[in-house]
PDB file of C-alpha atoms in Angstrom:
ATOM      1  CA  MET K 277     -10.446   3.490  -5.972  1.00 46.00           C
ATOM      2  CA  ALA K 278      -7.826   4.709  -8.370  1.00 58.00           C
ATOM      3  CA  HIS K 279      -4.388   3.679  -7.189  1.00 76.00           C
ATOM      4  CA  SER K 280      -1.297   5.696  -7.932  1.00 82.00           C
ATOM      5  CA  ALA K 281       0.862   4.774 -10.898  1.00 89.00           C
ATOM      6  CA  LEU K 282       3.627   3.671  -8.498  1.00 92.00           C
ATOM      7  CA  TYR K 283       1.255   1.315  -6.658  1.00 91.00           C
ATOM      8  CA  ARG K 284      -0.020  -0.153  -9.921  1.00 91.00           C
ATOM      9  CA  ARG K 285       3.554  -0.704 -11.128  1.00 95.00           C
ATOM     10  CA  LEU K 286       4.591  -2.400  -7.854  1.00 96.00           C
ATOM     11  CA  ILE K 287       1.479  -4.585  -7.520  1.00 94.00           C
ATOM     12  CA  GLY K 288       2.040  -5.809 -11.069  1.00 95.00           C
ATOM     13  CA  SER K 289       5.734  -6.455 -10.590  1.00 97.00           C
ATOM     14  CA  ARG K 290       7.466  -9.827 -10.676  1.00 98.00           C
ATOM     15  CA  GLU K 291       8.887  -9.033  -7.222  1.00 98.00           C
ATOM     16  CA  TRP K 292       5.357  -8.645  -5.743  1.00 98.00           C
ATOM     17  CA  ARG K 293       4.004 -11.755  -7.470  1.00 97.00           C
ATOM     18  CA  ARG K 294       6.939 -13.766  -6.109  1.00 98.00           C
ATOM     19  CA  LEU K 295       6.539 -12.425  -2.583  1.00 98.00           C
ATOM     20  CA  ARG K 296       2.766 -12.928  -2.626  1.00 97.00           C
ATOM     21  CA  LEU K 297       3.226 -16.562  -3.649  1.00 98.00           C
ATOM     22  CA  GLU K 298       5.845 -17.072  -0.911  1.00 98.00           C
ATOM     23  CA  ILE K 299       3.566 -15.583   1.743  1.00 98.00           C
ATOM     24  CA  ILE K 300       0.638 -17.781   0.743  1.00 97.00           C
ATOM     25  CA  ARG K 301       2.892 -20.872   0.627  1.00 98.00           C
ATOM     26  CA  GLU K 302       4.175 -20.051   4.128  1.00 97.00           C
ATOM     27  CA  HIS K 303       0.634 -19.332   5.392  1.00 97.00           C
ATOM     28  CA  PRO K 304      -1.751 -21.522   3.374  1.00 98.00           C
ATOM     29  CA  LEU K 305      -4.574 -20.777   5.815  1.00 98.00           C
ATOM     30  CA  CYS K 306      -6.234 -17.406   6.348  1.00 98.00           C
ATOM     31  CA  GLN K 307      -4.395 -15.984   9.335  1.00 97.00           C
ATOM     32  CA  TRP K 308      -7.474 -14.234  10.713  1.00 97.00           C
ATOM     33  CA  CYS K 309      -9.761 -17.267  10.367  1.00 97.00           C
ATOM     34  CA  GLU K 310      -7.029 -19.445  11.897  1.00 96.00           C
ATOM     35  CA  ALA K 311      -6.905 -17.126  14.926  1.00 96.00           C
ATOM     36  CA  GLU K 312     -10.649 -17.797  15.341  1.00 96.00           C
ATOM     37  CA  GLY K 313     -10.121 -21.558  15.127  1.00 97.00           C
ATOM     38  CA  LEU K 314     -11.383 -21.840  11.544  1.00 97.00           C
ATOM     39  CA  VAL K 315      -9.664 -23.627   8.692  1.00 98.00           C
ATOM     40  CA  VAL K 316     -10.043 -21.536   5.519  1.00 98.00           C
ATOM     41  CA  ALA K 317      -7.576 -21.388   2.631  1.00 98.00           C
ATOM     42  CA  ALA K 318      -5.726 -18.097   2.141  1.00 98.00           C
ATOM     43  CA  CYS K 319      -5.869 -16.745  -1.386  1.00 97.00           C
ATOM     44  CA  GLU K 320      -5.015 -13.060  -0.933  1.00 97.00           C
ATOM     45  CA  CYS K 321      -2.403 -10.932   0.775  1.00 97.00           C
ATOM     46  CA  HIS K 322      -3.329  -7.871   2.805  1.00 96.00           C
ATOM     47  CA  HIS K 323      -1.008  -5.003   3.679  1.00 96.00           C
ATOM     48  CA  ILE K 324      -1.507  -4.108   7.341  1.00 95.00           C
ATOM     49  CA  VAL K 325      -0.283  -0.547   6.844  1.00 93.00           C
ATOM     50  CA  GLU K 326      -1.674   0.794   3.574  1.00 90.00           C
ATOM     51  CA  VAL K 327       1.061   0.853   0.947  1.00 92.00           C
ATOM     52  CA  GLU K 328       0.032   4.237  -0.402  1.00 87.00           C
ATOM     53  CA  SER K 329       0.358   5.829   3.013  1.00 87.00           C
ATOM     54  CA  GLY K 330       4.086   6.056   2.278  1.00 88.00           C
ATOM     55  CA  ARG K 331       5.095   9.632   1.479  1.00 86.00           C
ATOM     56  CA  THR K 332       8.094   8.761  -0.690  1.00 90.00           C
ATOM     57  CA  GLU K 333       8.752   6.063  -3.247  1.00 93.00           C
ATOM     58  CA  THR K 334      11.127   4.395  -0.820  1.00 95.00           C
ATOM     59  CA  GLU K 335       8.486   4.296   1.918  1.00 94.00           C
ATOM     60  CA  VAL K 336       5.890   2.938  -0.499  1.00 94.00           C
ATOM     61  CA  ARG K 337       8.297   0.197  -1.663  1.00 96.00           C
ATOM     62  CA  ASN K 338       9.161  -0.698   1.952  1.00 96.00           C
ATOM     63  CA  LEU K 339       5.489  -1.011   2.854  1.00 96.00           C
ATOM     64  CA  MET K 340       4.766  -3.055  -0.288  1.00 97.00           C
ATOM     65  CA  PHE K 341       7.532  -5.607   0.192  1.00 98.00           C
ATOM     66  CA  SER K 342       7.929  -5.812   3.966  1.00 97.00           C
ATOM     67  CA  ARG K 343       6.931  -9.301   5.120  1.00 97.00           C
ATOM     68  CA  THR K 344       5.978  -7.881   8.525  1.00 96.00           C
ATOM     69  CA  ASN K 345       3.367  -5.703   6.787  1.00 97.00           C
ATOM     70  CA  ILE K 346       1.611  -8.576   4.992  1.00 98.00           C
ATOM     71  CA  VAL K 347      -0.889 -11.185   6.172  1.00 98.00           C
ATOM     72  CA  ALA K 348      -2.378 -14.055   4.148  1.00 98.00           C
ATOM     73  CA  LEU K 349      -6.191 -13.904   4.115  1.00 98.00           C
ATOM     74  CA  CYS K 350      -9.184 -15.536   2.539  1.00 97.00           C
ATOM     75  CA  HIS K 351     -11.242 -13.407   0.178  1.00 97.00           C
ATOM     76  CA  GLN K 352     -14.072 -13.014   2.718  1.00 97.00           C
ATOM     77  CA  CYS K 353     -11.815 -11.602   5.448  1.00 96.00           C
ATOM     78  CA  HIS K 354     -10.022  -9.308   3.020  1.00 95.00           C
ATOM     79  CA  ALA K 355     -13.273  -7.945   1.563  1.00 92.00           C
ATOM     80  CA  ALA K 356     -14.869  -7.580   5.014  1.00 92.00           C
ATOM     81  CA  TYR K 357     -11.893  -5.618   6.287  1.00 91.00           C
ATOM     82  CA  HIS K 358     -11.996  -3.117   3.441  1.00 85.00           C
ATOM     83  CA  LYS K 359     -15.769  -2.799   3.701  1.00 85.00           C
ATOM     84  CA  ALA K 360     -15.561  -2.158   7.448  1.00 83.00           C
ATOM     85  CA  GLN K 361     -12.889   0.474   6.839  1.00 78.00           C
ATOM     86  CA  ARG K 362     -15.155   2.082   4.240  1.00 69.00           C
ATOM     87  CA  TYR K 363     -11.995   1.959   2.136  1.00 60.00           C
ATOM     88  CA  HIS K 364     -13.857   2.720  -1.085  1.00 58.00           C
ATOM     89  CA  SER K 365     -16.379   5.234   0.268  1.00 63.00           C
ATOM     90  CA  SER K 366     -16.344   8.622  -1.421  1.00 70.00           C
ATOM     91  CA  ASP K 367     -15.407  10.417   1.817  1.00 73.00           C
ATOM     92  CA  VAL K 368     -12.402   8.170   2.442  1.00 67.00           C
ATOM     93  CA  VAL K 369     -11.290   8.397  -1.174  1.00 68.00           C
ATOM     94  CA  ARG K 370     -11.613  12.190  -1.068  1.00 77.00           C
ATOM     95  CA  GLN K 371      -9.596  12.373   2.161  1.00 77.00           C
ATOM     96  CA  ARG K 372      -6.903  10.058   0.788  1.00 69.00           C
ATOM     97  CA  ASN K 373      -6.653  12.114  -2.399  1.00 76.00           C
ATOM     98  CA  ALA K 374      -6.366  15.319  -0.358  1.00 81.00           C
ATOM     99  CA  GLU K 375      -3.525  13.768   1.667  1.00 80.00           C
ATOM    100  CA  ARG K 376      -1.741  12.738  -1.530  1.00 77.00           C
ATOM    101  CA  LEU K 377      -2.164  16.243  -2.968  1.00 82.00           C
ATOM    102  CA  ASP K 378      -0.718  17.735   0.229  1.00 84.00           C
ATOM    103  CA  ALA K 379       2.254  15.350   0.075  1.00 81.00           C
ATOM    104  CA  TRP K 380       2.842  16.247  -3.573  1.00 82.00           C
ATOM    105  CA  ALA K 381       2.591  19.993  -2.807  1.00 86.00           C
ATOM    106  CA  ASP K 382       5.127  19.576   0.047  1.00 85.00           C
ATOM    107  CA  GLN K 383       7.547  17.849  -2.349  1.00 85.00           C
ATOM    108  CA  MET K 384       7.153  20.611  -4.950  1.00 86.00           C
ATOM    109  CA  ILE K 385       7.738  23.328  -2.345  1.00 89.00           C
ATOM    110  CA  LYS K 386      10.897  21.579  -1.130  1.00 86.00           C
ATOM    111  CA  ARG K 387      12.167  21.248  -4.707  1.00 84.00           C
ATOM    112  CA  PHE K 388      11.427  24.904  -5.401  1.00 83.00           C
ATOM    113  CA  ASP K 389      13.188  25.967  -2.191  1.00 82.00           C
ATOM    114  CA  ASN K 390      16.209  23.791  -3.029  1.00 81.00           C
ATOM    115  CA  ASN K 391      16.377  25.243  -6.549  1.00 76.00           C
ATOM    116  CA  GLU K 392      16.176  28.787  -5.182  1.00 74.00           C
ATOM    117  CA  GLN K 393      18.977  28.125  -2.671  1.00 75.00           C
ATOM    118  CA  THR K 394      21.104  26.549  -5.435  1.00 73.00           C
ATOM    119  CA  LYS K 395      20.645  29.637  -7.613  1.00 72.00           C
ATOM    120  CA  LYS K 396      21.766  31.927  -4.771  1.00 70.00           C
ATOM    121  CA  LYS K 397      25.075  30.052  -4.413  1.00 63.00           C
TER     122      LYS K 397
END
């Protein structure tokens, strides 16, 4: 799936790398395996609420860096979750892209309306 430029910038940021390392240090075991009584090392972080579901840059940043939105997982759990959610299926990608387009269109309409109201003053 092609992530937005904002997501790519945040996931590559020093702030994210630092937070990811802190989360895995605090939770060295996969939190989902641990709940099942298994001992498996965590090596990835998963955002519970999808980061790109944020409609504004502030919402996206809050979802990206909120500790309460992140769990430490092993690769198997992380991959299985996304596979079960059909996260990369063409239907899901199409729907997600349509939602992003709608959000962008809403922003443009608001900007246009604000500009028109400013011109009237």
